[in-house]
Amino acid sequence: MSDLATMRTDVIGSLLRPERLKQTRHRFDAGEADDAELRAVEDECIREAVALQQDSGLEVVTDGEFRRLNFQDSFGACVEGFRSVAARIETLENQSRHGKALQRWDVHRDVEAGVPVWHRLPAAERLRLARNLPLDEYRHVSGVARVPAKVTLIGPDRISQRFDHENSRAVYPTVDDFLADVVAIEKTMVASLVEAGCRYVQIDAPGYTAYVDEPSLEAMRQRGEDPDANLERSIASDNRILEAFGDAVSGIHLCRGNQRSMWHREGSYDAVAERLFGGLKHRRLLLEYDSERAGGFEPLRFVPKGTVVVLGLVSTKVPELESVDELKRRIDDAARFLPLEQLAISPQCGFSSDVVGNLITPDDQKRKLERVVETAWQVWG
């Protein structure tokens, strides 16, 4: 078994949903399929997803997030207390048609209003854990996989950015009060995963790129928020969750949005790299680096010794397959700022951040996973 903290390949989380899983979800939402039927199809598709990743040679696998409609369900579908509605696959598919590949997407245009952690929703009462979906996911996938399985959990920064504090003051007088409950819930979730044997938990933190994206920064300012204070509060919250990890590996994934091959933010890491890379205590930093929107590798100089940076060089948004030579060149470029032994490679994001998925085929997905492994073998052996 490879060392999960220093392994050279990784996978972010979601995989393209098989058509039969989507159809079963439609029938489930319509009341034509019950929990047992949906679960059976999910189980079957997860076995195939694990086999795909293992056959590709990846050192760690996920369940493809096939029990979720969206990656944010790792928290949004697990807690009660928001004034919210449940997402449905039909609504997500209908709304996804508004956008075009490789354009900036708008959450207000493309996502059903009232879904937790997608829109800025108020709290009707204090949040509480009602269902531990990541634990359920791990218990199944760990029994299917021959290699270690990881689980993803959305982090407190994204959750706080999707929280309407102004209309929640009766429940949470301050944002710190709200985040204290978020952290407590997520520590409980992580501790249960570790107790169940999970050795690698990845925090999904797409909100951190808001601090380098001018429209996002302006939206914070218009709400009367201090972006610098938000950033420091989120880093502190992430680090408090790490108290529940013990000796399990902690990773954190940063990206600029990934929805039906669209993106949500742009801007290099430079403006926040020293505070973010130096402040976060995770053992693996999984960083999107597949396009010019991410900037150069210079900010990697702020990564502490011993922390592994997983370079997300292989795009999940487009079908074109990156060449090994180009990927090796980019890894060499990154090694100018961080030693090669502190680097690894992965896809830039998930292939299907929600049930709709990016505009690529299952064969494209397979070839890209294999390309990650092929490149790693040529670089690190």
mmCIF file of C-alpha atoms in Angstrom:
data_model
loop_
_atom_site.group_PDB
_atom_site.id
_atom_site.type_symbol
_atom_site.label_atom_id
_atom_site.label_comp_id
_atom_site.label_asym_id
_atom_site.label_seq_id
_atom_site.Cartn_x
_atom_site.Cartn_y
_atom_site.Cartn_z
ATOM 1 C CA MET A 1 0.000 0.000 0.000
ATOM 2 C CA SER A 2 1.342 3.442 -0.927
ATOM 3 C CA ASP A 3 1.715 6.233 1.589
ATOM 4 C CA LEU A 4 -1.528 8.174 1.180
ATOM 5 C CA ALA A 5 0.116 11.420 2.247
ATOM 6 C CA THR A 6 2.812 11.300 -0.443
ATOM 7 C CA MET A 7 1.264 9.220 -3.264
ATOM 8 C CA ARG A 8 1.854 10.642 -6.741
ATOM 9 C CA THR A 9 -1.624 10.160 -8.236
ATOM 10 C CA ASP A 10 -5.003 11.302 -6.962
ATOM 11 C CA VAL A 11 -8.600 11.693 -8.050
ATOM 12 C CA ILE A 12 -10.779 14.573 -6.923
ATOM 13 C CA GLY A 13 -14.087 12.842 -6.284
ATOM 14 C CA SER A 14 -16.955 12.760 -8.761
ATOM 15 C CA LEU A 15 -17.250 10.655 -11.906
ATOM 16 C CA LEU A 16 -19.739 10.791 -14.773
ATOM 17 C CA ARG A 17 -23.061 9.251 -13.729
ATOM 18 C CA PRO A 18 -24.106 6.228 -15.809
ATOM 19 C CA GLU A 19 -27.330 6.754 -17.717
ATOM 20 C CA ARG A 20 -29.148 3.967 -15.858
ATOM 21 C CA LEU A 21 -28.352 5.691 -12.550
ATOM 22 C CA LYS A 22 -29.810 8.960 -13.851
ATOM 23 C CA GLN A 23 -32.942 7.192 -15.070
ATOM 24 C CA THR A 24 -33.414 5.437 -11.745
ATOM 25 C CA ARG A 25 -33.031 8.773 -9.953
ATOM 26 C CA HIS A 26 -35.760 10.215 -12.210
ATOM 27 C CA ARG A 27 -38.029 7.330 -11.296
ATOM 28 C CA PHE A 28 -37.192 7.728 -7.614
ATOM 29 C CA ASP A 29 -38.069 11.448 -7.668
ATOM 30 C CA ALA A 30 -41.356 10.588 -9.401
ATOM 31 C CA GLY A 31 -42.216 7.982 -6.754
ATOM 32 C CA GLU A 32 -41.842 5.115 -9.234
ATOM 33 C CA ALA A 33 -38.754 3.570 -7.569
ATOM 34 C CA ASP A 34 -38.170 3.031 -3.866
ATOM 35 C CA ASP A 35 -35.072 3.444 -1.704
ATOM 36 C CA ALA A 36 -34.053 -0.183 -2.164
ATOM 37 C CA GLU A 37 -34.139 -0.021 -5.964
ATOM 38 C CA LEU A 38 -32.180 3.235 -6.061
ATOM 39 C CA ARG A 39 -29.641 1.831 -3.621
ATOM 40 C CA ALA A 40 -29.169 -1.329 -5.664
ATOM 41 C CA VAL A 41 -28.446 0.651 -8.841
ATOM 42 C CA GLU A 42 -26.095 2.974 -6.956
ATOM 43 C CA ASP A 43 -24.236 -0.033 -5.542
ATOM 44 C CA GLU A 44 -23.836 -1.604 -8.973
ATOM 45 C CA CYS A 45 -22.608 1.639 -10.552
ATOM 46 C CA ILE A 46 -20.188 2.261 -7.677
ATOM 47 C CA ARG A 47 -18.614 -1.168 -8.187
ATOM 48 C CA GLU A 48 -18.029 -0.280 -11.829
ATOM 49 C CA ALA A 49 -16.621 3.148 -10.894
ATOM 50 C CA VAL A 50 -14.172 1.585 -8.470
ATOM 51 C CA ALA A 51 -13.086 -0.946 -11.099
ATOM 52 C CA LEU A 52 -12.499 1.894 -13.591
ATOM 53 C CA GLN A 53 -10.227 3.732 -11.181
ATOM 54 C CA GLN A 54 -8.358 0.618 -10.060
ATOM 55 C CA ASP A 55 -7.840 -0.571 -13.643
ATOM 56 C CA SER A 56 -6.455 2.879 -14.458
ATOM 57 C CA GLY A 57 -3.800 2.364 -11.783
ATOM 58 C CA LEU A 58 -4.877 5.056 -9.335
ATOM 59 C CA GLU A 59 -3.517 4.700 -5.809
ATOM 60 C CA VAL A 60 -6.764 5.831 -4.183
ATOM 61 C CA VAL A 61 -10.380 5.689 -5.359
ATOM 62 C CA THR A 62 -13.756 7.254 -4.592
ATOM 63 C CA ASP A 63 -17.312 6.021 -5.089
ATOM 64 C CA GLY A 64 -17.762 8.644 -7.808
ATOM 65 C CA GLU A 65 -20.129 10.539 -5.483
ATOM 66 C CA PHE A 66 -22.922 8.479 -7.064
ATOM 67 C CA ARG A 67 -25.184 8.800 -4.003
ATOM 68 C CA ARG A 68 -25.183 12.601 -4.352
ATOM 69 C CA LEU A 69 -26.918 14.974 -6.733
ATOM 70 C CA ASN A 70 -24.114 17.488 -6.170
ATOM 71 C CA PHE A 71 -20.773 17.482 -4.369
ATOM 72 C CA GLN A 72 -22.228 19.895 -1.794
ATOM 73 C CA ASP A 73 -24.698 17.234 -0.655
ATOM 74 C CA SER A 74 -21.877 16.020 1.601
ATOM 75 C CA PHE A 75 -23.132 18.729 3.986
ATOM 76 C CA GLY A 76 -26.269 20.285 2.504
ATOM 77 C CA ALA A 77 -28.156 16.974 2.329
ATOM 78 C CA CYS A 78 -26.929 15.906 5.773
ATOM 79 C CA VAL A 79 -28.031 18.752 8.032
ATOM 80 C CA GLU A 80 -31.336 20.217 9.141
ATOM 81 C CA GLY A 81 -31.868 23.826 10.152
ATOM 82 C CA PHE A 82 -31.733 25.745 6.854
ATOM 83 C CA ARG A 83 -34.885 27.186 5.316
ATOM 84 C CA SER A 84 -34.560 25.040 2.230
ATOM 85 C CA VAL A 85 -35.945 22.628 -0.331
ATOM 86 C CA ALA A 86 -34.493 19.404 -1.678
ATOM 87 C CA ALA A 87 -32.883 19.327 -5.110
ATOM 88 C CA ARG A 88 -34.316 17.129 -7.864
ATOM 89 C CA ILE A 89 -32.458 15.670 -10.825
ATOM 90 C CA GLU A 90 -34.987 16.991 -13.357
ATOM 91 C CA THR A 91 -34.561 20.576 -12.170
ATOM 92 C CA LEU A 92 -30.776 20.329 -12.309
ATOM 93 C CA GLU A 93 -30.848 18.923 -15.833
ATOM 94 C CA ASN A 94 -33.248 21.605 -17.056
ATOM 95 C CA GLN A 95 -31.260 24.442 -15.538
ATOM 96 C CA SER A 96 -27.912 23.129 -16.773
ATOM 97 C CA ARG A 97 -29.027 23.680 -20.363
ATOM 98 C CA HIS A 98 -28.749 27.457 -19.927
ATOM 99 C CA GLY A 99 -24.959 27.380 -19.926
ATOM 100 C CA LYS A 100 -22.354 26.635 -22.576
ATOM 101 C CA ALA A 101 -19.017 24.896 -22.148
ATOM 102 C CA LEU A 102 -16.078 26.981 -20.954
ATOM 103 C CA GLN A 103 -18.151 30.032 -20.079
ATOM 104 C CA ARG A 104 -18.651 31.555 -16.650
ATOM 105 C CA TRP A 105 -21.728 30.104 -14.971
ATOM 106 C CA ASP A 106 -24.155 31.913 -12.699
ATOM 107 C CA VAL A 107 -25.517 30.100 -9.650
ATOM 108 C CA HIS A 108 -28.674 32.232 -9.684
ATOM 109 C CA ARG A 109 -29.335 31.325 -13.315
ATOM 110 C CA ASP A 110 -28.277 27.698 -13.209
ATOM 111 C CA VAL A 111 -29.335 26.355 -9.800
ATOM 112 C CA GLU A 112 -32.768 25.899 -8.274
ATOM 113 C CA ALA A 113 -33.435 28.516 -5.612
ATOM 114 C CA GLY A 114 -33.618 27.288 -2.048
ATOM 115 C CA VAL A 115 -31.193 24.345 -2.223
ATOM 116 C CA PRO A 116 -28.835 24.334 0.802
ATOM 117 C CA VAL A 117 -25.230 25.488 0.238
ATOM 118 C CA TRP A 118 -26.036 26.477 -3.365
ATOM 119 C CA HIS A 119 -27.746 29.782 -2.599
ATOM 120 C CA ARG A 120 -27.358 32.133 0.374
ATOM 121 C CA LEU A 121 -29.986 30.640 2.675
ATOM 122 C CA PRO A 122 -30.946 31.666 6.226
ATOM 123 C CA ALA A 123 -31.074 29.321 9.181
ATOM 124 C CA ALA A 124 -34.494 28.679 10.710
ATOM 125 C CA GLU A 125 -32.905 26.975 13.709
ATOM 126 C CA ARG A 126 -29.477 25.794 14.798
ATOM 127 C CA LEU A 127 -27.984 23.289 12.400
ATOM 128 C CA ARG A 128 -27.847 19.655 13.419
ATOM 129 C CA LEU A 129 -26.553 16.512 11.758
ATOM 130 C CA ALA A 130 -29.491 14.443 10.510
ATOM 131 C CA ARG A 131 -27.721 11.995 8.171
ATOM 132 C CA ASN A 132 -24.042 11.146 7.789
ATOM 133 C CA LEU A 133 -23.952 10.539 4.023
ATOM 134 C CA PRO A 134 -20.111 10.464 3.743
ATOM 135 C CA LEU A 135 -19.992 7.685 6.358
ATOM 136 C CA ASP A 136 -22.596 5.702 4.438
ATOM 137 C CA GLU A 137 -20.574 6.207 1.261
ATOM 138 C CA TYR A 138 -17.337 5.056 2.879
ATOM 139 C CA ARG A 139 -18.791 1.940 4.458
ATOM 140 C CA HIS A 140 -19.863 0.692 1.047
ATOM 141 C CA VAL A 141 -16.917 1.743 -1.124
ATOM 142 C CA SER A 142 -14.325 0.460 1.342
ATOM 143 C CA GLY A 143 -15.873 -2.996 1.069
ATOM 144 C CA VAL A 144 -15.677 -2.907 -2.733
ATOM 145 C CA ALA A 145 -12.216 -1.420 -3.363
ATOM 146 C CA ARG A 146 -8.883 -3.274 -3.330
ATOM 147 C CA VAL A 147 -6.999 0.006 -2.768
ATOM 148 C CA PRO A 148 -7.697 2.737 -0.176
ATOM 149 C CA ALA A 149 -10.880 4.760 -0.650
ATOM 150 C CA LYS A 150 -11.183 8.454 0.110
ATOM 151 C CA VAL A 151 -14.272 10.502 0.966
ATOM 152 C CA THR A 152 -14.944 14.156 0.137
ATOM 153 C CA LEU A 153 -16.645 16.683 2.406
ATOM 154 C CA ILE A 154 -17.408 20.306 1.552
ATOM 155 C CA GLY A 155 -15.575 22.717 3.832
ATOM 156 C CA PRO A 156 -16.715 25.592 6.058
ATOM 157 C CA ASP A 157 -15.567 28.363 3.709
ATOM 158 C CA ARG A 158 -18.009 27.358 0.974
ATOM 159 C CA ILE A 159 -20.756 26.767 3.533
ATOM 160 C CA SER A 160 -20.279 30.227 5.054
ATOM 161 C CA GLN A 161 -20.341 31.845 1.592
ATOM 162 C CA ARG A 162 -23.724 30.190 1.010
ATOM 163 C CA PHE A 163 -25.188 31.386 4.341
ATOM 164 C CA ASP A 164 -27.546 34.358 4.693
ATOM 165 C CA HIS A 165 -26.369 35.726 8.018
ATOM 166 C CA GLU A 166 -28.398 38.944 7.847
ATOM 167 C CA ASN A 167 -31.649 36.970 8.003
ATOM 168 C CA SER A 168 -30.368 34.457 10.565
ATOM 169 C CA ARG A 169 -29.377 36.706 13.455
ATOM 170 C CA ALA A 170 -32.134 35.388 15.699
ATOM 171 C CA VAL A 171 -30.522 31.948 15.433
ATOM 172 C CA TYR A 172 -26.859 32.901 14.944
ATOM 173 C CA PRO A 173 -25.991 36.397 16.224
ATOM 174 C CA THR A 174 -22.567 36.236 14.537
ATOM 175 C CA VAL A 175 -20.957 34.356 11.657
ATOM 176 C CA ASP A 176 -18.552 32.894 14.207
ATOM 177 C CA ASP A 177 -21.536 31.348 16.022
ATOM 178 C CA PHE A 178 -22.685 29.764 12.770
ATOM 179 C CA LEU A 179 -19.237 28.443 11.872
ATOM 180 C CA ALA A 180 -18.799 26.989 15.345
ATOM 181 C CA ASP A 181 -21.782 24.703 14.673
ATOM 182 C CA VAL A 182 -20.544 23.891 11.147
ATOM 183 C CA VAL A 183 -17.120 22.928 12.502
ATOM 184 C CA ALA A 184 -18.633 20.834 15.300
ATOM 185 C CA ILE A 185 -20.836 18.950 12.826
ATOM 186 C CA GLU A 186 -17.973 18.339 10.411
ATOM 187 C CA LYS A 187 -15.652 17.180 13.198
ATOM 188 C CA THR A 188 -18.307 14.629 14.142
ATOM 189 C CA MET A 189 -18.535 13.494 10.506
ATOM 190 C CA VAL A 190 -14.768 13.190 10.116
ATOM 191 C CA ALA A 191 -14.331 11.395 13.440
ATOM 192 C CA SER A 192 -16.932 8.823 12.400
ATOM 193 C CA LEU A 193 -15.112 8.256 9.105
ATOM 194 C CA VAL A 194 -11.768 7.780 10.847
ATOM 195 C CA GLU A 195 -13.351 5.395 13.345
ATOM 196 C CA ALA A 196 -14.790 3.396 10.422
ATOM 197 C CA GLY A 197 -11.277 3.031 8.979
ATOM 198 C CA CYS A 198 -11.117 5.856 6.443
ATOM 199 C CA ARG A 199 -7.503 6.999 6.071
ATOM 200 C CA TYR A 200 -7.991 9.931 3.680
ATOM 201 C CA VAL A 201 -10.646 12.649 3.819
ATOM 202 C CA GLN A 202 -10.625 15.469 1.287
ATOM 203 C CA ILE A 203 -12.204 18.831 2.076
ATOM 204 C CA ASP A 204 -13.757 20.483 -0.988
ATOM 205 C CA ALA A 205 -13.117 24.214 -0.775
ATOM 206 C CA PRO A 206 -14.002 25.936 -4.056
ATOM 207 C CA GLY A 207 -14.884 29.091 -2.131
ATOM 208 C CA TYR A 208 -11.248 30.017 -1.503
ATOM 209 C CA THR A 209 -10.816 31.166 -5.094
ATOM 210 C CA ALA A 210 -13.447 33.832 -4.386
ATOM 211 C CA TYR A 211 -10.641 35.755 -2.685
ATOM 212 C CA VAL A 212 -8.810 36.186 -6.003
ATOM 213 C CA ASP A 213 -11.905 36.735 -8.188
ATOM 214 C CA GLU A 214 -12.890 40.391 -8.435
ATOM 215 C CA PRO A 215 -16.678 39.911 -8.966
ATOM 216 C CA SER A 216 -16.772 37.646 -5.905
ATOM 217 C CA LEU A 217 -14.765 40.126 -3.838
ATOM 218 C CA GLU A 218 -17.054 42.954 -4.882
ATOM 219 C CA ALA A 219 -20.117 40.921 -3.897
ATOM 220 C CA MET A 220 -18.624 40.447 -0.407
ATOM 221 C CA ARG A 221 -17.936 44.153 -0.077
ATOM 222 C CA GLN A 222 -21.473 45.040 -1.188
ATOM 223 C CA ARG A 223 -22.800 42.822 1.600
ATOM 224 C CA GLY A 224 -20.670 44.760 4.069
ATOM 225 C CA GLU A 225 -18.187 41.925 4.540
ATOM 226 C CA ASP A 226 -14.416 42.195 4.882
ATOM 227 C CA PRO A 227 -12.865 39.642 2.484
ATOM 228 C CA ASP A 228 -9.642 39.480 4.504
ATOM 229 C CA ALA A 229 -11.573 38.711 7.687
ATOM 230 C CA ASN A 230 -13.622 36.091 5.840
ATOM 231 C CA LEU A 231 -10.448 34.423 4.582
ATOM 232 C CA GLU A 232 -8.787 34.298 7.992
ATOM 233 C CA ARG A 233 -11.986 32.987 9.631
ATOM 234 C CA SER A 234 -12.286 30.217 7.038
ATOM 235 C CA ILE A 235 -8.651 29.108 7.372
ATOM 236 C CA ALA A 236 -9.085 28.919 11.151
ATOM 237 C CA SER A 237 -12.305 26.906 10.760
ATOM 238 C CA ASP A 238 -10.661 24.442 8.367
ATOM 239 C CA ASN A 239 -7.795 23.928 10.775
ATOM 240 C CA ARG A 240 -10.169 23.242 13.669
ATOM 241 C CA ILE A 241 -11.744 20.389 11.709
ATOM 242 C CA LEU A 242 -8.289 18.806 11.436
ATOM 243 C CA GLU A 243 -8.446 18.078 15.171
ATOM 244 C CA ALA A 244 -10.765 15.168 14.306
ATOM 245 C CA PHE A 245 -8.405 13.530 11.793
ATOM 246 C CA GLY A 246 -5.916 11.925 14.160
ATOM 247 C CA ASP A 247 -3.272 10.368 11.920
ATOM 248 C CA ALA A 248 -5.587 10.088 8.892
ATOM 249 C CA VAL A 249 -4.523 12.059 5.813
ATOM 250 C CA SER A 250 -6.192 15.421 5.233
ATOM 251 C CA GLY A 251 -6.424 16.952 1.782
ATOM 252 C CA ILE A 252 -8.093 20.131 0.591
ATOM 253 C CA HIS A 253 -9.199 20.815 -2.981
ATOM 254 C CA LEU A 254 -9.300 24.343 -4.436
ATOM 255 C CA CYS A 255 -10.873 25.068 -7.822
ATOM 256 C CA ARG A 256 -12.634 27.774 -9.799
ATOM 257 C CA GLY A 257 -15.957 26.078 -10.415
ATOM 258 C CA ASN A 258 -16.899 23.011 -12.419
ATOM 259 C CA GLN A 259 -20.443 22.766 -13.718
ATOM 260 C CA ARG A 260 -21.361 21.218 -17.089
ATOM 261 C CA SER A 261 -17.871 22.156 -18.352
ATOM 262 C CA MET A 262 -18.381 25.761 -17.194
ATOM 263 C CA TRP A 263 -16.299 27.667 -14.653
ATOM 264 C CA HIS A 264 -17.281 30.074 -11.900
ATOM 265 C CA ARG A 265 -14.218 32.129 -10.929
ATOM 266 C CA GLU A 266 -10.860 33.218 -12.278
ATOM 267 C CA GLY A 267 -7.640 34.578 -10.826
ATOM 268 C CA SER A 268 -4.215 33.286 -9.851
ATOM 269 C CA TYR A 269 -3.371 32.123 -6.332
ATOM 270 C CA ASP A 270 -0.786 34.890 -5.882
ATOM 271 C CA ALA A 271 -2.843 37.326 -3.809
ATOM 272 C CA VAL A 272 -3.701 34.758 -1.118
ATOM 273 C CA ALA A 273 -0.981 32.116 -1.476
ATOM 274 C CA GLU A 274 1.154 33.132 1.487
ATOM 275 C CA ARG A 275 -1.808 33.236 3.880
ATOM 276 C CA LEU A 276 -3.641 30.261 2.371
ATOM 277 C CA PHE A 277 -0.857 27.805 1.614
ATOM 278 C CA GLY A 278 1.051 28.755 4.733
ATOM 279 C CA GLY A 279 -2.035 28.874 6.938
ATOM 280 C CA LEU A 280 -3.876 25.670 6.021
ATOM 281 C CA LYS A 281 -2.509 22.657 7.900
ATOM 282 C CA HIS A 282 -3.700 19.974 5.478
ATOM 283 C CA ARG A 283 -1.156 17.392 4.344
ATOM 284 C CA ARG A 284 -2.213 17.525 0.675
ATOM 285 C CA LEU A 285 -3.200 20.635 -1.304
ATOM 286 C CA LEU A 286 -5.115 19.676 -4.454
ATOM 287 C CA LEU A 287 -4.882 22.715 -6.721
ATOM 288 C CA GLU A 288 -6.597 23.403 -10.038
ATOM 289 C CA TYR A 289 -3.932 24.173 -12.650
ATOM 290 C CA ASP A 290 -5.450 23.220 -15.999
ATOM 291 C CA SER A 291 -5.948 26.672 -17.533
ATOM 292 C CA GLU A 292 -4.644 30.231 -17.599
ATOM 293 C CA ARG A 293 -7.353 31.177 -15.079
ATOM 294 C CA ALA A 294 -5.155 29.613 -12.361
ATOM 295 C CA GLY A 295 -2.043 31.657 -13.137
ATOM 296 C CA GLY A 296 1.516 30.372 -12.786
ATOM 297 C CA PHE A 297 3.307 28.108 -10.336
ATOM 298 C CA GLU A 298 5.196 30.876 -8.512
ATOM 299 C CA PRO A 299 2.803 30.829 -5.503
ATOM 300 C CA LEU A 300 3.939 27.282 -4.714
ATOM 301 C CA ARG A 301 7.001 28.798 -3.038
ATOM 302 C CA PHE A 302 4.762 29.480 -0.029
ATOM 303 C CA VAL A 303 3.869 25.800 0.487
ATOM 304 C CA PRO A 304 5.471 24.498 3.724
ATOM 305 C CA LYS A 305 8.003 21.708 3.706
ATOM 306 C CA GLY A 306 6.301 18.330 3.999
ATOM 307 C CA THR A 307 3.034 19.388 2.362
ATOM 308 C CA VAL A 308 2.301 17.676 -0.963
ATOM 309 C CA VAL A 309 0.770 19.729 -3.776
ATOM 310 C CA VAL A 310 -1.373 17.709 -6.151
ATOM 311 C CA LEU A 311 -1.259 19.521 -9.486
ATOM 312 C CA GLY A 312 -4.657 19.394 -11.200
ATOM 313 C CA LEU A 313 -3.220 19.486 -14.719
ATOM 314 C CA VAL A 314 -5.646 17.217 -16.587
ATOM 315 C CA SER A 315 -8.857 19.028 -17.479
ATOM 316 C CA THR A 316 -12.195 17.378 -16.743
ATOM 317 C CA LYS A 317 -14.022 20.055 -18.755
ATOM 318 C CA VAL A 318 -12.914 19.218 -22.303
ATOM 319 C CA PRO A 319 -12.475 15.934 -24.213
ATOM 320 C CA GLU A 320 -9.043 16.793 -25.621
ATOM 321 C CA LEU A 321 -6.409 14.553 -24.024
ATOM 322 C CA GLU A 322 -3.303 16.232 -22.656
ATOM 323 C CA SER A 323 -0.011 14.757 -23.879
ATOM 324 C CA VAL A 324 2.420 13.130 -21.463
ATOM 325 C CA ASP A 325 5.204 15.383 -22.699
ATOM 326 C CA GLU A 326 3.173 18.529 -22.006
ATOM 327 C CA LEU A 327 2.202 17.315 -18.543
ATOM 328 C CA LYS A 328 5.828 16.451 -17.742
ATOM 329 C CA ARG A 329 6.905 19.910 -18.896
ATOM 330 C CA ARG A 330 4.383 21.553 -16.595
ATOM 331 C CA ILE A 331 5.476 19.402 -13.656
ATOM 332 C CA ASP A 332 9.064 20.467 -14.365
ATOM 333 C CA ASP A 333 7.900 24.095 -14.323
ATOM 334 C CA ALA A 334 6.223 23.588 -10.953
ATOM 335 C CA ALA A 335 9.367 21.898 -9.603
ATOM 336 C CA ARG A 336 11.215 25.198 -10.007
ATOM 337 C CA PHE A 337 9.226 26.463 -7.009
ATOM 338 C CA LEU A 338 8.560 23.278 -4.995
ATOM 339 C CA PRO A 339 10.721 20.127 -4.852
ATOM 340 C CA LEU A 340 9.563 17.254 -7.044
ATOM 341 C CA GLU A 341 9.099 15.033 -3.979
ATOM 342 C CA GLN A 342 6.387 17.450 -2.799
ATOM 343 C CA LEU A 343 4.420 17.214 -6.056
ATOM 344 C CA ALA A 344 1.785 14.842 -7.430
ATOM 345 C CA ILE A 345 -0.746 14.891 -10.292
ATOM 346 C CA SER A 346 -4.523 14.545 -10.652
ATOM 347 C CA PRO A 347 -7.429 15.723 -12.783
ATOM 348 C CA GLN A 348 -8.204 19.398 -12.200
ATOM 349 C CA CYS A 349 -11.594 18.668 -10.592
ATOM 350 C CA GLY A 350 -14.318 16.066 -10.559
ATOM 351 C CA PHE A 351 -15.816 14.903 -13.840
ATOM 352 C CA SER A 352 -19.371 15.448 -12.616
ATOM 353 C CA SER A 353 -19.665 17.962 -9.785
ATOM 354 C CA ASP A 354 -23.388 17.415 -10.031
ATOM 355 C CA VAL A 355 -25.501 14.651 -11.536
ATOM 356 C CA VAL A 356 -25.534 16.325 -14.976
ATOM 357 C CA GLY A 357 -21.769 16.066 -15.515
ATOM 358 C CA ASN A 358 -19.258 17.737 -17.775
ATOM 359 C CA LEU A 359 -19.482 17.634 -21.577
ATOM 360 C CA ILE A 360 -17.169 14.689 -22.101
ATOM 361 C CA THR A 361 -17.755 10.962 -22.660
ATOM 362 C CA PRO A 362 -17.025 8.005 -20.377
ATOM 363 C CA ASP A 363 -14.205 7.062 -22.756
ATOM 364 C CA ASP A 364 -12.710 10.570 -22.419
ATOM 365 C CA GLN A 365 -12.883 10.169 -18.644
ATOM 366 C CA LYS A 366 -11.155 6.765 -18.794
ATOM 367 C CA ARG A 367 -8.343 8.046 -21.006
ATOM 368 C CA LYS A 368 -7.749 11.028 -18.748
ATOM 369 C CA LEU A 369 -7.505 8.892 -15.611
ATOM 370 C CA GLU A 370 -5.048 6.615 -17.400
ATOM 371 C CA ARG A 371 -3.050 9.637 -18.568
ATOM 372 C CA VAL A 372 -2.678 10.824 -14.949
ATOM 373 C CA VAL A 373 -1.192 7.452 -13.977
ATOM 374 C CA GLU A 374 0.996 7.167 -17.080
ATOM 375 C CA THR A 375 2.485 10.594 -16.444
ATOM 376 C CA ALA A 376 3.127 9.854 -12.775
ATOM 377 C CA TRP A 377 5.005 6.660 -13.658
ATOM 378 C CA GLN A 378 7.230 8.522 -16.109
ATOM 379 C CA VAL A 379 7.976 11.346 -13.653
ATOM 380 C CA TRP A 380 8.305 9.529 -10.317
ATOM 381 C CA GLY A 381 8.670 5.885 -11.301
#
